[in-house]
Short mmCIF file of C-alpha atoms in Angstrom, two decimals:
data_model
loop_
_atom_site.label_atom_id
_atom_site.label_comp_id
_atom_site.label_asym_id
_atom_site.label_seq_id
_atom_site.Cartn_x
_atom_site.Cartn_y
_atom_site.Cartn_z
CA MET N 1 -23.76 -8.91 16.24
CA PRO N 2 -21.05 -6.56 14.88
CA ARG N 3 -20.76 -3.62 17.84
CA THR N 4 -19.40 -0.23 17.77
CA ILE N 5 -17.13 -0.21 21.09
CA THR N 6 -15.60 3.71 21.84
CA LEU N 7 -12.47 3.16 23.41
CA VAL N 8 -9.90 5.47 25.35
CA THR N 9 -6.55 5.53 25.86
CA PRO N 10 -5.02 3.88 28.09
CA LEU N 11 -6.63 0.41 28.09
CA THR N 12 -7.31 -2.08 31.14
CA ASP N 13 -7.62 -5.24 30.58
CA GLN N 14 -10.85 -5.27 30.88
CA ASP N 15 -11.33 -2.93 27.91
CA VAL N 16 -9.42 -5.65 25.37
CA GLU N 17 -11.12 -9.15 27.35
CA ALA N 18 -14.42 -6.71 26.52
CA LEU N 19 -13.18 -7.20 22.14
CA GLU N 20 -14.26 -9.87 20.44
CA ILE N 21 -13.25 -9.96 16.84
CA GLY N 22 -15.69 -8.29 14.02
CA ASP N 23 -16.16 -5.28 16.43
CA THR N 24 -16.06 -1.79 15.13
CA VAL N 25 -13.68 -0.08 17.65
CA LEU N 26 -13.78 3.79 17.72
CA VAL N 27 -9.94 4.95 18.80
CA ASN N 28 -10.13 7.98 21.45
CA GLY N 29 -7.38 9.45 23.47
CA VAL N 30 -3.45 9.14 22.95
CA ILE N 31 -1.76 6.71 20.98
CA TYR N 32 1.70 6.07 19.73
CA THR N 33 2.80 5.40 16.41
CA ALA N 34 6.29 3.19 15.37
CA ARG N 35 7.25 1.24 11.74
CA ASP N 36 9.81 -1.11 11.59
CA ALA N 37 12.72 1.46 11.87
CA ALA N 38 11.55 2.11 15.06
CA HIS N 39 10.46 -1.03 15.94
CA LYS N 40 13.97 -1.40 15.84
CA ARG N 41 15.49 0.87 17.76
CA LEU N 42 12.95 0.18 20.64
CA VAL N 43 13.87 -3.89 20.86
CA ASP N 44 17.74 -2.49 20.57
CA LEU N 45 17.36 -0.40 23.68
CA LEU N 46 15.52 -3.97 25.33
CA ALA N 47 18.15 -5.91 24.50
CA ALA N 48 20.73 -3.42 26.15
CA GLY N 49 18.56 -3.67 28.75
CA GLN N 50 17.92 0.65 28.50
CA PRO N 51 14.54 1.79 29.42
CA LEU N 52 12.45 3.18 26.00
CA PRO N 53 11.23 6.92 25.16
CA VAL N 54 7.99 6.02 25.87
CA ASP N 55 6.11 3.98 28.29
CA LEU N 56 4.21 1.70 26.56
CA ARG N 57 1.47 0.62 29.58
CA GLY N 58 -2.01 0.51 28.39
CA GLN N 59 -0.91 2.00 24.97
CA ILE N 60 -2.36 1.36 21.36
CA MET N 61 1.25 1.53 19.11
CA PHE N 62 -0.25 2.71 15.45
CA TYR N 63 1.76 0.95 12.60
CA VAL N 64 2.40 4.16 10.22
CA GLY N 65 4.71 6.95 9.15
CA PRO N 66 2.67 9.69 8.08
CA SER N 67 3.37 11.88 5.00
CA PRO N 68 4.33 15.59 6.08
CA ALA N 69 1.22 18.01 7.08
CA ARG N 70 1.07 20.93 5.17
CA PRO N 71 1.32 24.82 6.58
CA GLY N 72 -1.29 24.76 9.28
CA ARG N 73 -2.04 20.95 8.84
CA VAL N 74 -2.12 18.53 12.12
CA ILE N 75 -0.71 15.84 9.73
CA GLY N 76 -0.58 14.50 6.48
CA ALA N 77 -2.22 11.42 5.05
CA ALA N 78 -2.01 8.53 8.03
CA GLY N 79 -3.14 5.25 7.38
CA PRO N 80 -1.66 1.63 8.50
CA THR N 81 1.10 0.08 7.32
CA THR N 82 1.43 -3.84 6.61
CA SER N 83 1.84 -5.44 10.38
CA TYR N 84 3.90 -8.72 9.34
CA ARG N 85 6.94 -6.60 9.27
CA MET N 86 6.66 -5.67 12.91
CA ASP N 87 5.71 -9.48 13.29
CA PRO N 88 9.23 -10.17 14.69
CA TYR N 89 9.32 -7.12 17.43
CA ALA N 90 5.68 -6.91 18.59
CA PRO N 91 5.62 -9.85 21.61
CA GLN N 92 8.83 -7.96 23.33
CA LEU N 93 6.40 -5.11 23.36
CA LEU N 94 3.46 -6.80 24.51
CA ALA N 95 5.05 -8.05 27.00
CA LEU N 96 5.69 -4.70 28.19
CA GLY N 97 2.61 -3.60 28.48
CA LEU N 98 1.16 -2.51 25.38
CA LYS N 99 -2.50 -2.86 24.63
CA ALA N 100 -3.08 -3.06 21.27
CA MET N 101 -2.06 -2.90 17.52
CA ILE N 102 -3.67 -0.64 14.52
CA GLY N 103 -2.32 -2.08 11.07
CA LYS N 104 -2.94 -3.81 8.44
CA GLY N 105 -2.22 -7.30 7.04
CA LYS N 106 -2.03 -11.33 8.75
CA ARG N 107 -0.17 -11.04 12.73
CA ALA N 108 2.65 -14.18 12.72
CA PRO N 109 1.26 -16.87 14.78
CA GLU N 110 3.58 -16.16 17.69
CA VAL N 111 2.32 -12.65 17.91
CA ILE N 112 -1.59 -14.16 18.32
CA ALA N 113 -0.27 -16.09 20.95
CA ALA N 114 1.37 -13.10 22.70
CA MET N 115 -1.89 -10.90 22.66
CA GLN N 116 -3.28 -13.68 24.44
CA THR N 117 -0.24 -14.67 26.97
CA TYR N 118 -0.27 -10.55 27.60
CA LYS N 119 -4.13 -9.60 27.06
CA ALA N 120 -3.85 -7.82 24.06
CA VAL N 121 -6.09 -7.16 20.86
CA TYR N 122 -4.82 -6.47 16.74
CA LEU N 123 -6.87 -3.39 15.66
CA GLY N 124 -7.28 -3.11 11.54
CA ALA N 125 -7.29 0.27 9.94
CA ILE N 126 -8.10 0.17 6.21
CA GLY N 127 -5.40 0.27 4.04
CA GLY N 128 -5.40 2.93 1.78
CA ALA N 129 -7.42 5.50 3.14
CA GLY N 130 -4.75 7.96 4.43
CA ALA N 131 -6.25 11.10 3.67
CA LEU N 132 -9.89 9.26 5.46
CA ILE N 133 -8.23 8.24 8.22
CA SER N 134 -6.13 11.82 9.02
CA GLN N 135 -9.60 13.69 9.74
CA ALA N 136 -9.32 12.29 13.38
CA ILE N 137 -5.80 13.00 13.85
CA GLN N 138 -6.09 15.82 16.51
CA GLU N 139 -2.42 16.71 17.48
CA ALA N 140 0.79 15.09 16.08
CA GLU N 141 4.28 15.54 17.88
CA ILE N 142 7.34 13.56 17.55
CA VAL N 143 8.49 12.40 20.47
CA ALA N 144 11.43 9.77 19.60
CA TYR N 145 13.48 9.34 16.72
CA GLU N 146 13.37 12.61 14.83
CA ASP N 147 16.78 11.90 12.50
CA LEU N 148 14.00 9.03 10.82
CA GLY N 149 11.61 11.39 9.48
CA PRO N 150 8.37 9.40 8.39
CA GLU N 151 9.49 6.79 10.93
CA ALA N 152 9.51 8.85 13.95
CA ILE N 153 7.65 7.54 17.09
CA ARG N 154 5.08 10.27 17.21
CA ARG N 155 2.07 11.27 20.04
CA LEU N 156 -1.41 11.21 18.36
CA VAL N 157 -4.61 12.62 19.88
CA VAL N 158 -6.79 10.80 18.10
CA GLU N 159 -10.42 11.56 18.29
CA ASN N 160 -13.26 8.03 17.21
CA LEU N 161 -10.52 6.84 14.98
CA PRO N 162 -11.94 3.84 12.75
CA THR N 163 -11.00 0.06 13.15
CA ILE N 164 -11.96 -2.93 12.87
CA VAL N 165 -10.70 -6.38 15.90
CA ILE N 166 -8.68 -8.29 14.03
CA ASN N 167 -7.66 -10.27 16.67
CA ASP N 168 -9.11 -10.49 20.25
CA CYS N 169 -7.06 -11.71 22.98
CA ARG N 170 -8.68 -15.00 22.64
CA GLY N 171 -6.79 -16.23 19.55
CA ASN N 172 -9.38 -15.97 17.23
CA ASP N 173 -8.89 -13.94 13.41
CA LEU N 174 -11.04 -11.93 12.05
CA TYR N 175 -8.91 -12.32 8.12
CA GLU N 176 -9.31 -16.06 8.44
CA LEU N 177 -13.15 -16.26 9.07
CA GLY N 178 -14.08 -13.18 6.24
CA MET N 179 -12.00 -15.39 3.82
CA GLN N 180 -13.68 -18.73 4.39
CA GLN N 181 -17.15 -17.07 4.73
CA TYR N 182 -16.74 -15.89 1.18
CA ALA N 183 -14.43 -18.33 -0.36
CA GLN N 184 -15.25 -20.35 -3.32
CA ASP N 185 -13.06 -23.06 -3.35
CA MET T 1 14.14 16.93 -35.78
CA ARG T 2 12.62 18.87 -32.36
CA GLU T 3 13.80 20.11 -29.66
CA ILE T 4 12.62 20.13 -26.05
CA ASP T 5 14.09 21.27 -23.08
CA VAL T 6 14.56 19.14 -20.28
CA LYS T 7 13.43 21.49 -17.80
CA ASP T 8 10.37 21.17 -18.80
CA ILE T 9 10.86 17.16 -18.51
CA THR T 10 11.60 18.00 -15.21
CA ALA T 11 7.89 20.57 -14.33
CA ALA T 12 6.40 17.15 -16.04
CA VAL T 13 7.59 15.19 -13.41
CA LYS T 14 6.97 17.14 -11.01
CA GLU T 15 3.67 17.91 -11.50
CA ALA T 16 2.58 14.60 -12.27
CA ALA T 17 3.46 13.20 -8.90
CA ILE T 18 1.95 16.07 -7.17
CA ALA T 19 -1.29 14.47 -9.33
CA ALA T 20 -0.98 10.85 -9.37
CA ASN T 21 -0.46 10.95 -5.13
CA HIS T 22 -3.71 13.42 -5.20
CA GLU T 23 -6.49 12.18 -7.93
CA LEU T 24 -7.25 8.62 -8.73
CA GLY T 25 -7.74 8.29 -12.31
CA GLU T 26 -11.59 8.37 -13.53
CA ASP T 27 -11.55 4.29 -14.39
CA LEU T 28 -10.50 3.23 -10.76
CA LEU T 29 -13.51 6.32 -9.55
CA HIS T 30 -15.81 3.93 -12.14
CA ALA T 31 -14.51 0.63 -10.55
CA LEU T 32 -14.83 1.51 -7.07
CA ALA T 33 -18.33 2.65 -6.90
CA HIS T 34 -19.00 -0.61 -8.96
CA GLY T 35 -17.48 -2.25 -6.48
CA GLN T 36 -19.54 -0.47 -3.78
CA ALA T 37 -22.75 -1.59 -5.66
CA THR T 38 -22.20 -5.27 -6.04
CA GLU T 39 -19.91 -6.50 -3.46
CA GLU T 40 -22.08 -9.44 -2.06
CA SER T 41 -20.67 -8.10 1.34
CA PRO T 42 -21.89 -5.84 3.52
CA THR T 43 -18.12 -5.36 4.73
CA GLY T 44 -16.93 -5.25 1.75
CA ARG T 45 -19.77 -2.74 0.65
CA GLU T 46 -18.84 0.05 3.36
CA VAL T 47 -15.03 -0.64 2.42
CA PHE T 48 -15.52 0.42 -0.82
CA ARG T 49 -17.67 3.47 0.54
CA LEU T 50 -15.22 4.96 2.89
CA LEU T 51 -12.03 4.54 -0.52
CA LEU T 52 -14.24 6.94 -2.62
CA GLU T 53 -14.75 8.95 0.39
CA ASN T 54 -10.79 8.92 0.63
CA ALA T 55 -10.32 9.85 -2.81
CA ARG T 56 -12.79 12.05 -2.05
CA ILE T 57 -11.25 14.04 0.79
CA ALA T 58 -7.44 13.19 -0.81
CA ARG T 59 -8.40 15.41 -3.92
CA GLU T 60 -10.83 18.31 -1.67
CA ASN T 61 -8.39 18.97 0.70
CA ARG T 62 -5.00 18.34 -1.07
CA ILE T 63 -4.31 15.28 1.50
CA PRO T 64 -2.31 12.81 -0.35
CA ILE T 65 -4.47 9.49 -1.02
CA CYS T 66 -2.13 7.38 0.66
CA GLN T 67 0.48 8.29 2.87
CA ASP T 68 2.78 5.89 1.04
CA CYS T 69 3.90 8.08 -1.71
CA GLY T 70 5.90 5.39 -2.93
CA LEU T 71 9.30 5.01 -4.90
CA ALA T 72 8.32 6.51 -8.32
CA VAL T 73 8.69 4.69 -11.21
CA VAL T 74 9.43 6.53 -14.34
CA PHE T 75 8.08 5.21 -18.26
CA VAL T 76 9.77 7.67 -20.79
CA ASP T 77 8.54 6.76 -24.50
CA LEU T 78 11.32 9.26 -26.06
CA GLY T 79 10.33 10.01 -29.40
CA GLN T 80 13.46 9.59 -32.09
CA ASP T 81 13.05 12.51 -33.73
CA VAL T 82 13.50 14.29 -29.93
CA HIS T 83 16.76 16.66 -29.52
CA LEU T 84 16.62 17.17 -25.82
CA VAL T 85 18.93 20.09 -24.84
CA GLY T 86 19.53 22.20 -21.73
CA GLY T 87 21.06 19.11 -19.96
CA HIS T 88 20.31 15.01 -19.36
CA LEU T 89 17.21 12.94 -18.97
CA ASN T 90 18.05 11.37 -15.92
CA ASP T 91 18.84 13.89 -14.37
CA ALA T 92 15.77 15.87 -14.99
CA ILE T 93 13.11 13.12 -13.82
CA GLN T 94 15.28 12.79 -11.12
CA ALA T 95 15.16 16.72 -9.99
CA GLY T 96 11.18 16.44 -11.17
CA VAL T 97 10.87 13.97 -8.62
CA ARG T 98 12.57 15.65 -5.66
CA GLN T 99 10.85 18.29 -6.64
CA GLY T 100 7.21 17.18 -6.80
CA TYR T 101 7.96 14.81 -3.52
CA GLU T 102 8.85 18.17 -1.50
CA GLU T 103 6.88 21.15 -2.46
CA GLY T 104 3.65 18.42 -2.88
CA TYR T 105 4.01 16.93 0.99
CA LEU T 106 4.45 13.60 -0.25
CA ARG T 107 6.06 11.08 2.21
CA LYS T 108 9.73 10.32 1.31
CA SER T 109 9.56 6.81 1.23
CA LEU T 110 13.15 5.69 -0.37
CA CYS T 111 16.80 4.27 2.15
CA HIS T 112 19.42 2.98 1.57
CA PRO T 113 19.15 -1.22 1.59
CA LEU T 114 21.39 -2.00 4.46
CA THR T 115 21.93 1.17 6.77
CA ARG T 116 17.71 1.71 6.34
CA LYS T 117 19.40 5.80 6.35
CA ASN T 118 16.17 7.56 4.15
CA THR T 119 17.86 9.17 1.07
CA GLY T 120 15.38 12.67 2.09
CA ASP T 121 14.30 13.26 -1.18
CA ASN T 122 12.78 9.90 -2.79
CA THR T 123 15.04 9.83 -5.08
CA PRO T 124 16.67 8.40 -6.73
CA ALA T 125 13.82 7.41 -8.75
CA VAL T 126 13.21 4.54 -11.00
CA ILE T 127 13.23 5.21 -14.66
CA TYR T 128 12.28 3.04 -17.53
CA THR T 129 13.85 4.78 -21.50
CA THR T 130 11.52 3.56 -24.63
CA ILE T 131 12.81 4.76 -27.76
CA VAL T 132 9.82 5.19 -30.37
CA PRO T 133 8.65 6.48 -33.40
CA GLY T 134 8.09 10.33 -33.71
CA ASP T 135 8.52 13.81 -32.05
CA ARG T 136 7.26 13.94 -28.62
CA VAL T 137 7.98 12.46 -25.40
CA LYS T 138 5.28 10.49 -22.47
CA LEU T 139 5.90 10.03 -19.48
CA THR T 140 4.46 7.96 -17.12
CA VAL T 141 5.02 9.08 -13.34
CA VAL T 142 4.00 5.42 -11.08
CA PRO T 143 3.99 5.97 -7.18
CA LYS T 144 4.59 2.72 -6.22
CA GLY T 145 3.63 1.52 -2.85
CA GLY T 146 5.81 -0.88 -0.95
CA GLY T 147 2.79 -3.21 0.59
CA SER T 148 1.60 -3.77 -2.73
CA GLU T 149 5.18 -4.34 -4.19
CA ASN T 150 6.48 -6.92 -1.36
CA MET T 151 3.96 -8.83 -2.08
CA SER T 152 5.06 -9.57 -6.04
CA ARG T 153 6.52 -12.11 -7.36
CA VAL T 154 8.54 -13.59 -10.45
CA HIS T 155 8.32 -17.51 -10.79
CA MET T 156 9.59 -19.26 -13.60
CA LEU T 157 8.41 -22.36 -13.98
CA ARG T 158 9.30 -25.43 -15.95
CA PRO T 159 7.43 -25.26 -19.49
CA ALA T 160 5.93 -28.05 -18.62
CA ALA T 161 3.64 -26.51 -15.89
CA GLY T 162 1.87 -24.46 -18.53
CA LEU T 163 -1.60 -23.10 -18.43
CA ALA T 164 -2.33 -24.43 -15.17
CA GLY T 165 0.79 -23.78 -13.78
CA ILE T 166 0.45 -20.01 -14.72
CA LYS T 167 -3.08 -20.15 -12.96
CA ALA T 168 -2.02 -21.57 -9.94
CA LYS T 169 1.09 -19.17 -9.19
CA VAL T 170 -1.26 -16.09 -10.01
CA VAL T 171 -4.18 -17.29 -7.27
CA GLU T 172 -1.19 -19.03 -4.57
CA THR T 173 0.72 -15.10 -5.29
CA VAL T 174 -2.99 -13.38 -4.35
CA ARG T 175 -4.04 -16.21 -1.77
CA GLU T 176 -0.37 -15.38 0.24
CA ALA T 177 -0.36 -11.48 0.14
CA GLY T 178 -4.12 -12.02 1.42
CA ALA T 179 -5.01 -8.61 3.29
CA ASN T 180 -1.36 -7.20 3.48
CA PRO T 181 -1.45 -5.38 -0.21
CA CYS T 182 -4.52 -3.59 0.57
CA PRO T 183 -7.02 -5.29 -1.73
CA PRO T 184 -9.50 -4.63 -3.75
CA ILE T 185 -5.96 -5.29 -5.69
CA ILE T 186 -5.31 -4.78 -9.26
CA VAL T 187 -2.93 -7.91 -10.36
CA GLY T 188 -0.32 -7.08 -13.11
CA VAL T 189 0.62 -10.59 -14.98
CA GLY T 190 3.90 -10.67 -16.98
CA ILE T 191 4.08 -14.04 -19.24
CA GLY T 192 7.36 -14.86 -20.88
CA GLY T 193 10.41 -12.79 -21.51
CA THR T 194 13.39 -13.28 -19.43
CA PHE T 195 13.42 -13.09 -15.80
CA GLU T 196 13.79 -9.17 -15.31
CA GLN T 197 11.31 -8.61 -18.14
CA ALA T 198 8.49 -10.48 -17.33
CA ALA T 199 8.20 -8.40 -14.03
CA LEU T 200 8.28 -5.45 -16.33
CA LEU T 201 5.86 -6.65 -18.10
CA ALA T 202 3.65 -7.37 -15.37
CA LYS T 203 4.21 -3.44 -14.15
CA LYS T 204 3.52 -2.32 -17.35
CA ALA T 205 0.39 -4.67 -17.51
CA LEU T 206 -1.04 -2.44 -14.09
CA LEU T 207 -0.96 1.07 -16.38
CA ARG T 208 -3.93 -0.45 -18.27
CA GLU T 209 -7.12 1.53 -17.91
CA VAL T 210 -9.41 -0.86 -15.17
CA GLY T 211 -12.27 -1.80 -17.00
CA SER T 212 -10.75 -1.80 -20.82
CA LYS T 213 -10.10 -5.55 -22.80
CA ASN T 214 -7.15 -6.67 -23.67
CA PRO T 215 -6.84 -5.78 -27.20
CA ASP T 216 -5.30 -9.47 -27.94
CA PRO T 217 -8.74 -11.45 -27.49
CA GLU T 218 -6.88 -14.99 -25.94
CA LEU T 219 -5.50 -12.57 -23.61
CA ALA T 220 -9.04 -10.71 -22.89
CA ALA T 221 -10.67 -14.21 -22.14
CA LEU T 222 -7.74 -15.30 -20.17
CA GLU T 223 -7.79 -12.11 -17.67
CA GLU T 224 -11.90 -12.92 -16.93
CA GLU T 225 -10.83 -16.67 -16.14
CA PHE T 226 -8.08 -15.05 -13.88
CA LEU T 227 -9.86 -12.68 -12.65
CA THR T 228 -12.75 -15.26 -11.45
CA LEU T 229 -9.92 -17.26 -9.75
CA VAL T 230 -8.56 -14.46 -7.96
CA ASN T 231 -12.24 -13.79 -6.70
CA LYS T 232 -13.05 -16.95 -5.39
CA THR T 233 -10.25 -16.82 -2.45
CA GLY T 234 -12.96 -14.52 -0.97
CA ILE T 235 -10.32 -12.16 0.24
CA GLY T 236 -12.01 -9.73 -0.20
CA PRO T 237 -12.22 -5.61 0.08
CA ALA T 238 -9.68 -4.83 2.93
CA GLY T 239 -8.83 -8.36 3.56
CA LEU T 240 -12.19 -8.64 5.14
CA GLY T 241 -13.58 -11.10 3.64
CA GLY T 242 -15.78 -10.81 0.35
CA ARG T 243 -16.24 -11.42 -3.81
CA LEU T 244 -14.09 -8.52 -4.96
CA THR T 245 -10.74 -9.28 -3.86
CA ALA T 246 -9.24 -8.04 -7.46
CA LEU T 247 -11.04 -5.30 -9.12
CA ALA T 248 -8.93 -6.23 -13.24
CA VAL T 249 -6.04 -8.71 -13.84
CA HIS T 250 -4.01 -7.64 -16.99
CA ILE T 251 -1.70 -9.26 -18.61
CA ASN T 252 1.17 -8.75 -21.11
CA MET T 253 2.84 -11.49 -22.62
CA MET T 254 5.91 -12.39 -25.36
CA PRO T 255 7.74 -15.09 -26.24
CA CYS T 256 10.57 -16.74 -24.07
CA HIS T 257 13.39 -19.44 -23.94
CA ILE T 258 12.38 -23.11 -25.06
CA ALA T 259 13.71 -23.85 -21.72
CA SER T 260 11.70 -21.36 -20.26
CA LEU T 261 8.32 -20.31 -18.61
CA PRO T 262 8.95 -17.16 -16.64
CA VAL T 263 5.21 -15.40 -14.84
CA ALA T 264 5.33 -12.46 -12.90
CA VAL T 265 2.43 -11.31 -10.54
CA ASN T 266 2.88 -7.62 -9.77
CA ILE T 267 0.29 -6.87 -7.24
CA GLN T 268 -1.08 -3.22 -7.10
CA CYS T 269 -3.31 -1.91 -4.59
CA HIS T 270 -6.87 0.09 -4.63
CA ALA T 271 -4.86 3.09 -4.59
CA SER T 272 -3.64 2.61 -8.57
CA ARG T 273 -1.99 6.04 -9.50
CA HIS T 274 -0.31 6.63 -12.18
CA LYS T 275 -0.14 9.76 -14.53
CA GLU T 276 0.82 10.11 -18.00
CA VAL T 277 2.20 13.68 -19.82
CA ILE T 278 3.24 14.11 -22.85
CA LEU T 279 5.60 16.74 -24.48
#
């Protein structure tokens, strides 16, 4: 049966192990944003043996490039971007202790394998619901790569950000399962 | 001959870019409400409910429908009896996009393809101008998101592939896209023409009102058949499984070379944003 689970960051291995595909997860606390260009910089730093601008242990990374905040607002629209573009980078970040990723769309087999190895989950947010999702974001500040504009790394404080478990830490895949359930081929 | 000052074009493009990013068309709202009422999957129905809620929040609170405010594609139907004054048409359109994305708090999503450096103002827009009869100018601003555009394909089939080959490619393109392009999607199909013309036919097909019938009865029948096939994939709303992977399939067709059978599939996310202005 689908469950609704409230999680507060940072996450532990036990938090991750308790999650199953199809669970609704309401994310609370600090999370970080990063998409294509920021991921490339992070991985380039790792290759050069340099420290990262954020400690990813126990953290959640949200694949999003928000639209600008209107005056007096925290943030603009902030829905997930397509995750496969981060697949070349994700296993290295999972190895550092990243516990969850929020995005949309299927992940590569090597990312799903890395989630099993390092105990992490992939959470889906509803693509194209950026106005709705932005309502869960209470604070936003740029913590690295301001020059990347929408692609800068932001530290967000979220309250009950709605997501659903797409890949758990046991290799299961909700997209595959959901599609099989309704396919009529 | 009617004179139109290009500053009116700049103003119209600016307003259209802002409006398109905050207000979904009635046709689409109707399609989403219909989806909420008819989708078999409970999760899918919930996705439709949330998308309608998203559209309401965007409209009322002036937050873009999606953070990906798109690459601005602008279609211009320029009446041949119009004399544009005060500057160049393309410059005026680019200025409208620049102002709309800045003043409307829209995300600037364009970058140099190799260095990936953001251009900073969401220009250059992609502009298609057609000379048409009359003394009016029709501008259609289409903020096209990257997620669904990435899942679009052009296939240069052998003529022997025929209709069966076309169907297979349309379904394959949708299936491979899966959850990536933000289903429920709209599928624009361009059949015939040349390599680039097929893609343009497919993109223009996305502009047709969702729920409208193709005026060509042959294509109308094909659209229904393709929609049924696409919706058998089971991908469903948000890719979480369901019957409604696509809200509509729209087809444009034109003759092609005797050696060719070009088929383009342009995928559009559920946030199908476009705003038309006539001057």
